[in-house]
CSV table of C-alpha atoms in Angstrom, one decimal:
chain,number,residue,atom,x,y,z
A,483,UNK,CA,12.0,5.1,12.3
A,484,UNK,CA,9.1,2.6,12.3
A,485,UNK,CA,6.1,2.4,10.0
A,486,UNK,CA,2.8,0.9,10.7
A,487,UNK,CA,-0.2,0.2,8.5
A,488,UNK,CA,-3.7,1.1,9.7
A,489,UNK,CA,-6.6,-0.8,8.2
A,490,UNK,CA,-10.2,-1.3,8.8
A,491,UNK,CA,-11.9,-4.7,8.8
A,492,UNK,CA,-12.4,-6.6,5.6
A,493,UNK,CA,-15.5,-8.8,5.0
A,494,UNK,CA,-13.5,-11.6,3.3
A,495,UNK,CA,-12.4,-14.2,5.8
A,496,UNK,CA,-9.4,-15.3,3.7
A,497,UNK,CA,-8.2,-11.7,3.4
A,498,UNK,CA,-8.6,-11.3,7.2
A,499,UNK,CA,-6.7,-14.5,7.8
A,500,UNK,CA,-3.9,-13.3,5.6
A,501,UNK,CA,-3.8,-10.0,7.5
A,502,UNK,CA,-3.7,-11.8,10.8
A,503,UNK,CA,-0.7,-13.9,9.6
A,504,UNK,CA,1.1,-10.9,8.3
A,505,UNK,CA,0.5,-9.0,11.5
A,506,UNK,CA,2.0,-11.9,13.5
A,507,UNK,CA,5.1,-11.9,11.3
A,508,UNK,CA,5.8,-8.2,11.0
A,509,UNK,CA,3.9,-6.7,13.9
A,510,UNK,CA,3.2,-3.6,11.9
A,511,UNK,CA,-0.5,-3.7,11.3
A,512,UNK,CA,-3.0,-1.7,13.4
A,513,UNK,CA,-6.6,-2.8,12.6
A,514,UNK,CA,-9.4,-0.5,13.7
A,515,UNK,CA,-13.1,-1.2,14.0
A,516,UNK,CA,-14.5,0.2,10.7
A,517,UNK,CA,-15.0,-1.3,7.2
A,518,UNK,CA,-12.0,-0.4,5.1
A,519,UNK,CA,-13.4,1.5,2.1
A,520,UNK,CA,-12.6,4.7,0.2
A,521,UNK,CA,-15.7,6.3,1.8
A,522,UNK,CA,-14.3,5.6,5.2
A,523,UNK,CA,-10.9,7.4,4.8
A,524,UNK,CA,-12.0,10.0,7.3
A,525,UNK,CA,-12.5,7.2,9.8
A,526,UNK,CA,-9.1,5.8,9.0
A,527,UNK,CA,-7.5,9.2,9.7
A,528,UNK,CA,-9.5,9.6,12.9
A,529,UNK,CA,-8.4,6.1,13.9
A,530,UNK,CA,-4.8,7.1,13.6
A,531,UNK,CA,-5.3,10.0,15.9
A,532,UNK,CA,-7.3,7.9,18.3
A,533,UNK,CA,-4.6,5.2,18.3
A,534,UNK,CA,-1.9,7.8,19.2
A,535,UNK,CA,-4.1,9.4,21.9
A,536,UNK,CA,-5.4,6.2,23.6
A,537,UNK,CA,-2.7,3.7,23.0
A,538,UNK,CA,0.5,5.7,23.1
A,539,UNK,CA,0.0,7.8,26.2
A,540,UNK,CA,0.8,6.7,29.8
A,541,UNK,CA,-1.6,4.0,31.0
A,542,UNK,CA,-3.0,6.3,33.8
A,543,UNK,CA,-3.5,9.1,31.2
A,544,UNK,CA,-6.0,7.1,29.1
A,545,UNK,CA,-9.4,8.7,30.0
A,546,UNK,CA,-11.5,5.7,28.7
A,547,UNK,CA,-9.6,2.5,28.6
A,548,UNK,CA,-12.6,0.4,27.7
A,549,UNK,CA,-13.1,2.4,24.5
A,550,UNK,CA,-9.4,2.1,23.6
A,551,UNK,CA,-9.4,-1.6,24.2
A,552,UNK,CA,-12.4,-2.1,21.9
A,553,UNK,CA,-11.2,0.2,19.2
A,554,UNK,CA,-8.1,-1.7,17.9
A,555,UNK,CA,-7.4,-5.4,17.3
A,556,UNK,CA,-3.6,-5.1,17.6
A,557,UNK,CA,-1.1,-2.4,18.5
A,558,UNK,CA,2.5,-1.7,18.0
A,559,UNK,CA,4.7,-2.2,21.1
A,560,UNK,CA,6.6,1.1,21.1
A,561,UNK,CA,4.8,4.4,21.2
A,562,UNK,CA,5.9,6.9,18.6
A,563,UNK,CA,7.7,10.1,19.2
A,564,UNK,CA,6.5,11.6,15.9
A,565,UNK,CA,3.6,10.9,13.6
A,566,UNK,CA,3.4,11.1,9.9
A,567,UNK,CA,0.3,9.9,8.1
A,568,UNK,CA,0.6,9.2,4.4
A,569,UNK,CA,-1.5,7.4,1.8
A,570,UNK,CA,-0.4,5.2,-1.1
A,571,UNK,CA,-1.1,8.0,-3.6
A,572,UNK,CA,1.3,10.5,-1.9
A,573,UNK,CA,4.9,11.2,-2.4
A,574,UNK,CA,7.0,11.4,0.8
A,575,UNK,CA,10.5,12.9,0.8
A,576,UNK,CA,11.9,10.5,3.5
A,577,UNK,CA,15.2,12.4,3.9
A,578,UNK,CA,13.4,15.7,4.5
A,579,UNK,CA,10.9,14.0,6.9
A,580,UNK,CA,13.7,12.6,9.0
A,581,UNK,CA,15.6,15.9,9.0
A,582,UNK,CA,12.4,17.7,10.2
A,583,UNK,CA,11.8,15.1,12.9
A,584,UNK,CA,15.4,15.2,14.2
A,585,UNK,CA,15.2,19.1,14.3
A,586,UNK,CA,12.1,18.8,16.4
A,587,UNK,CA,12.7,16.2,19.1
A,588,UNK,CA,9.7,14.9,21.1
A,589,UNK,CA,8.9,16.7,24.3
């Protein structure tokens, strides 16, 4: 199981520099083209879906590659077989999530 963190852009250059450094080290940050605020949580959720749709499908299945290329700053290397989106204010039963994922293999 891999986990990635999706973020919008931050206006503070020092914070952005720190994010860039962390992304180079751990390669687990996906940064989308929206300002990361509470009011933009809907955009964050839609960005997760757009990332999976545009970046994790076969290259010839991407209907609008220019859009996908401009939407994200960096992307994980391996496409996911399952997707679970959670926020920092949610409880996740990891054992149950893994059990459900193994009971429903990717098609």
